[in-house]
Short mmCIF file of C-alpha atoms in Angstrom, two decimals:
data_model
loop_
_atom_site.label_atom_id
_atom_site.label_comp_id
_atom_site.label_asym_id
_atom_site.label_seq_id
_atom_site.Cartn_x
_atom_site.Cartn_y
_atom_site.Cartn_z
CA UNK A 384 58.69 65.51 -27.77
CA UNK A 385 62.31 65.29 -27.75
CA UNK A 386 64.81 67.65 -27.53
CA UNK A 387 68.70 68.58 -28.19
CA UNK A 388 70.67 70.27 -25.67
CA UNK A 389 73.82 72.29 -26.81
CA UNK A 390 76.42 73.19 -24.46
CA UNK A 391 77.61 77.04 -24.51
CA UNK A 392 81.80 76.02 -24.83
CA UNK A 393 82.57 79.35 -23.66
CA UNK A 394 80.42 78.99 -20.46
CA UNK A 395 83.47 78.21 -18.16
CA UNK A 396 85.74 79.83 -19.80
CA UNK A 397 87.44 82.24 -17.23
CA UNK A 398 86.94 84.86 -19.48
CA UNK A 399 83.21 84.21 -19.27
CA UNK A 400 83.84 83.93 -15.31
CA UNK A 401 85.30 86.98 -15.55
CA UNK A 402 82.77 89.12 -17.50
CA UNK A 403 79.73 87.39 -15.22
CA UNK A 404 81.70 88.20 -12.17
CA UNK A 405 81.09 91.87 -12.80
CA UNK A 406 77.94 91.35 -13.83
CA UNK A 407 76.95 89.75 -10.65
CA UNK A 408 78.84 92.57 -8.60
CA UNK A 409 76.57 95.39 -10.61
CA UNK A 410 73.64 93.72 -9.55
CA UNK A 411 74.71 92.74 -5.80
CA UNK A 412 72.57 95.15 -4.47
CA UNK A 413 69.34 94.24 -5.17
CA UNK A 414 67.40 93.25 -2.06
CA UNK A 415 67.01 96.73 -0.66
CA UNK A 416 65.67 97.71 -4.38
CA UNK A 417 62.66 95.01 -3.96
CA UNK A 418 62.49 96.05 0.20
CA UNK A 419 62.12 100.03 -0.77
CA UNK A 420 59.78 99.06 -3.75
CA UNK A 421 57.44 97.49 -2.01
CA UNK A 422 56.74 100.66 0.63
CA UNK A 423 55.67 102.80 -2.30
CA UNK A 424 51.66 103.40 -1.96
CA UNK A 425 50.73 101.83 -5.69
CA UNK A 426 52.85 98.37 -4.95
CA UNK A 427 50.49 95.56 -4.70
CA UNK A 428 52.26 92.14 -6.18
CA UNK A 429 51.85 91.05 -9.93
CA UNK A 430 49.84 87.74 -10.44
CA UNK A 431 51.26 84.54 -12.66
CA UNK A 432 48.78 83.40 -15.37
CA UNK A 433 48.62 80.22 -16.37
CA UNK A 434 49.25 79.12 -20.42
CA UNK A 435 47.79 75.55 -20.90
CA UNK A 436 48.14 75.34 -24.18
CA UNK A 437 51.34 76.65 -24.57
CA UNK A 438 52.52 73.80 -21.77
CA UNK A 439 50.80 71.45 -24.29
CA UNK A 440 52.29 72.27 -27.31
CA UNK A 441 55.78 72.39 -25.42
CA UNK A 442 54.93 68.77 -23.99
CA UNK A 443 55.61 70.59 -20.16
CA UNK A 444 53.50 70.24 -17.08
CA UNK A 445 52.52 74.16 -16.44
CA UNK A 446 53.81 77.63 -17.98
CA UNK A 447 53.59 80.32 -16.05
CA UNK A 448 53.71 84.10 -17.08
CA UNK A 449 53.90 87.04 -14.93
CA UNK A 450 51.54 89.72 -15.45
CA UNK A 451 52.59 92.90 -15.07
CA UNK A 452 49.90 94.83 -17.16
CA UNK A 453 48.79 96.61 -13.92
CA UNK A 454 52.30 97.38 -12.58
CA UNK A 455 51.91 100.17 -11.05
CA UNK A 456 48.82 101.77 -12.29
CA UNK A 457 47.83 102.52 -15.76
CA UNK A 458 50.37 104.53 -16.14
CA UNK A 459 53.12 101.94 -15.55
CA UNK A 460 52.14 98.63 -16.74
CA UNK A 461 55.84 97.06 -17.20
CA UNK A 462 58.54 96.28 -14.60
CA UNK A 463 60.77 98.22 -16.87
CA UNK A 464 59.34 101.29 -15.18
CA UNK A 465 60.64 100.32 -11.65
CA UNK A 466 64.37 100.99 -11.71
CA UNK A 467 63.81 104.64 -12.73
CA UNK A 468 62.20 105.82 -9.54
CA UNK A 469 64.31 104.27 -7.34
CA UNK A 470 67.41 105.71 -8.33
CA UNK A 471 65.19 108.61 -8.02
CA UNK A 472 65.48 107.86 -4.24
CA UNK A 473 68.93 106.91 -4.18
CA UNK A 474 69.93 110.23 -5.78
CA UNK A 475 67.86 112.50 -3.53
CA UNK A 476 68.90 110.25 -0.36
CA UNK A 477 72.41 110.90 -1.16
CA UNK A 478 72.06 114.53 -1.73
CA UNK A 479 69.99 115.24 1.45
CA UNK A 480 72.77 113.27 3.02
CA UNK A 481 75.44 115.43 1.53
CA UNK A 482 73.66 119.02 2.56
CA UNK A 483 72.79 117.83 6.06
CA UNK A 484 74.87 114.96 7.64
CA UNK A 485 71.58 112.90 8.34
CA UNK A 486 70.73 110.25 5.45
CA UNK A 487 66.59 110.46 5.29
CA UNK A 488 64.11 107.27 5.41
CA UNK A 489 62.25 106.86 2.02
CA UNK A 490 59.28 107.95 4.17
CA UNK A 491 60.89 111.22 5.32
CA UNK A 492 61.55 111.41 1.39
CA UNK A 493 57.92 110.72 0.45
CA UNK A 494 56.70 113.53 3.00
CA UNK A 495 59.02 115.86 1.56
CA UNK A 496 60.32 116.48 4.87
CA UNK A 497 63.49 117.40 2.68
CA UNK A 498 61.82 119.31 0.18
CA UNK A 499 63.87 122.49 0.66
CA UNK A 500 66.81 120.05 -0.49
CA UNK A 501 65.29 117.64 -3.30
CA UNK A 502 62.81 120.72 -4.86
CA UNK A 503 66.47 122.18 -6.47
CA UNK A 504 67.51 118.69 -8.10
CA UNK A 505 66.41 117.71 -11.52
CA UNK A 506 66.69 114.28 -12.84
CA UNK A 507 66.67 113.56 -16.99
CA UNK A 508 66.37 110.75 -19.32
CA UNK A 509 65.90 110.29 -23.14
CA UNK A 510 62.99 108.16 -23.24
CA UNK A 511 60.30 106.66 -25.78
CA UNK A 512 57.90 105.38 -22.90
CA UNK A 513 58.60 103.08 -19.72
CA UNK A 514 61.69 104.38 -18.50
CA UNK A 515 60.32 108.62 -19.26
CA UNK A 516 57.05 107.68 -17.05
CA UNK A 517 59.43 105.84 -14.35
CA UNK A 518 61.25 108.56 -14.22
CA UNK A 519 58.47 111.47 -13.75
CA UNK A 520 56.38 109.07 -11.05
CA UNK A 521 59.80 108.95 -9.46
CA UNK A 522 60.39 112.43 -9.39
CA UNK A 523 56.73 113.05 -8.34
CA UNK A 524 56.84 110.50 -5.06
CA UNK A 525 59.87 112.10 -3.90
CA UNK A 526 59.92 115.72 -5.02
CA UNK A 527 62.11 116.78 -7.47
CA UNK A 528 61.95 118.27 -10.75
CA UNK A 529 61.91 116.25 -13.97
CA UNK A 530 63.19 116.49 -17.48
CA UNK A 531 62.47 113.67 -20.65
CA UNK A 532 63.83 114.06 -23.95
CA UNK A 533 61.51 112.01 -26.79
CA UNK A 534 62.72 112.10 -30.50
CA UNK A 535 60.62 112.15 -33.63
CA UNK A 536 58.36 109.06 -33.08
CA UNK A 537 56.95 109.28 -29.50
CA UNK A 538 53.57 110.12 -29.84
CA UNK A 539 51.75 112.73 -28.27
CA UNK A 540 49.78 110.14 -26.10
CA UNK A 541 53.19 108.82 -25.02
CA UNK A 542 54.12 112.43 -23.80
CA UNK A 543 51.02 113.59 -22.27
CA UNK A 544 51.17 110.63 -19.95
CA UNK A 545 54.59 111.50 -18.88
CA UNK A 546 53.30 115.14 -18.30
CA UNK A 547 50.42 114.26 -16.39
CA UNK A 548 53.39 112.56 -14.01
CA UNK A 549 54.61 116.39 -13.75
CA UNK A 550 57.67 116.12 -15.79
CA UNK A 551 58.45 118.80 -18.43
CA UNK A 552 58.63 116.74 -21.51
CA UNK A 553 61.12 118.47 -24.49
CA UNK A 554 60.60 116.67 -28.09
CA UNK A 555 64.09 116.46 -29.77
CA UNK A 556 63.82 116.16 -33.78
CA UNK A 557 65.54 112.98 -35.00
CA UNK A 558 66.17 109.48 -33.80
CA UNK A 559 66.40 108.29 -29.98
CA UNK A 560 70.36 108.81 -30.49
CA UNK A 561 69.39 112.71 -30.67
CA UNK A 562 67.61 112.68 -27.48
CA UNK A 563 69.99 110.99 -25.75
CA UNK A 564 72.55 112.81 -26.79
CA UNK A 565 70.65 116.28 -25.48
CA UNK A 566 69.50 114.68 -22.40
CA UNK A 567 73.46 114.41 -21.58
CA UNK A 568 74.29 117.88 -22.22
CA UNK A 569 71.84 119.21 -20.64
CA UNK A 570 72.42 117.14 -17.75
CA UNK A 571 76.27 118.23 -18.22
CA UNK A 572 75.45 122.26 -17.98
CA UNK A 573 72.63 122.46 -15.29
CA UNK A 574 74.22 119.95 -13.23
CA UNK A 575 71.21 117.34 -13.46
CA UNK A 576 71.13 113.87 -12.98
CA UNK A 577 70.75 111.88 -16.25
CA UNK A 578 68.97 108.47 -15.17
CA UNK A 579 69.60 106.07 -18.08
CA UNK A 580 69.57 101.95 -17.86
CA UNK A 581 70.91 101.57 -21.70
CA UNK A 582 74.60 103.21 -21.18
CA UNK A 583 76.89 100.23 -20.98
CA UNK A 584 79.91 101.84 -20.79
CA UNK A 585 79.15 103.34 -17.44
CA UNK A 586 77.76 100.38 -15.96
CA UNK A 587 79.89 100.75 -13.14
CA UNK A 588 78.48 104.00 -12.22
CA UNK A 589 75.84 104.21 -9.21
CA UNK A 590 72.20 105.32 -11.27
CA UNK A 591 72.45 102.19 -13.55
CA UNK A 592 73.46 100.17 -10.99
CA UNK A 593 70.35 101.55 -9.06
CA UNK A 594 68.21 100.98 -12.09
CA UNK A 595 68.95 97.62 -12.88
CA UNK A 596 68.76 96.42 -9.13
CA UNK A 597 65.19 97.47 -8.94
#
């Protein structure tokens, strides 16, 4: 089977250096994510499955996919729903930290040795699924409350899932835009935490940066 390659002309442009340069600062961080992740109780590593016949019609040795159906549980089942519940634990470490001096171990977290601290913080997201039941796991494992916003078209299977993770779930009428959009006022007035990986524009602030390095 042959194949063309085309070269990306912008690749080395120092614009593109530039752009992938912050990028690569964003996600620096990244190691601790995967080192914290794996001390939760649910972790157990994802397996690679094999595609033969995909390899064959490709005309490639091997093609490996990873399978992350079990992620976590049933309720999980995506890597999506990582990043959520560790910036979970990166807000609640830095809060304890704030109120007492001492910054806590995850495991001091986990025990809710800090739970006259972490039981006052709420943490929000507008959320049709993986991030909403990231979020409310996250908020479960190291005590804190839990808001998620879902518009129109999350079903009620969707949200009872996320409620049997402890979270209050509030339905917003309209598209995802809506939800969003409450999720951040609410945040704004009650002094909440809104945990979002979509908002570009604040890229450079610390919970997406937490989200996307886990």
């Amino acid at each position: 089977m042959a194949f063309i390659h085309h070269s990306n002309a912008s690749r080395f442009s120092i614009q593109a250096q530039t752009e992938a340069a912050v990028c690569m600062k964003n996600l620096s961080n990244w190691t601790p994510a995967v080192a914290e992740i794996r001390t939760w109780p649910e972790y157990t590593p994802q397996p690679l499955r094999t595609l033969p016949g995909l390899a064959q019609k490709l005309g490639v040795n091997q093609v490996f996919v990873k399978d992350e159906s079990k992620r976590f549980g049933a309720y999980f089942g995506s890597f999506k729903a990582i990043g959520a519940p560790y910036a979970v634990y990166k807000i609640l470490a830095d809060e304890s930290y704030t109120k007492t001096g001492v910054r806590p171990s995850p495991v001091e977290l986990r025990t809710f040795k800090y739970r006259d601290i972490t039981k006052s913080v709420t943490v929000c997201v507008a959320s049709d699924g993986d991030q909403g039941r990231g979020l409310a796991y996250g908020a479960q494992l190291f005590g804190c409350r839990c808001a998620v916003y879902i518009h129109s078209h999350v079903s009620e299977g969707r949200a009872d899932i996320t409620k049997e993770l402890g979270a209050v779930v509030i339905r917003v009428y309209g598209e995802y835009k809506a939800s969003v959009s409450r999720a951040k006022e609410d945040a704004r007035m009650n002094n909440w935490f809104f945990v979002s990986s979509t908002s570009w524009p604040d890229f450079d602030n610390d919970i997406p940066q937490h989200v996307m390095n886990a």
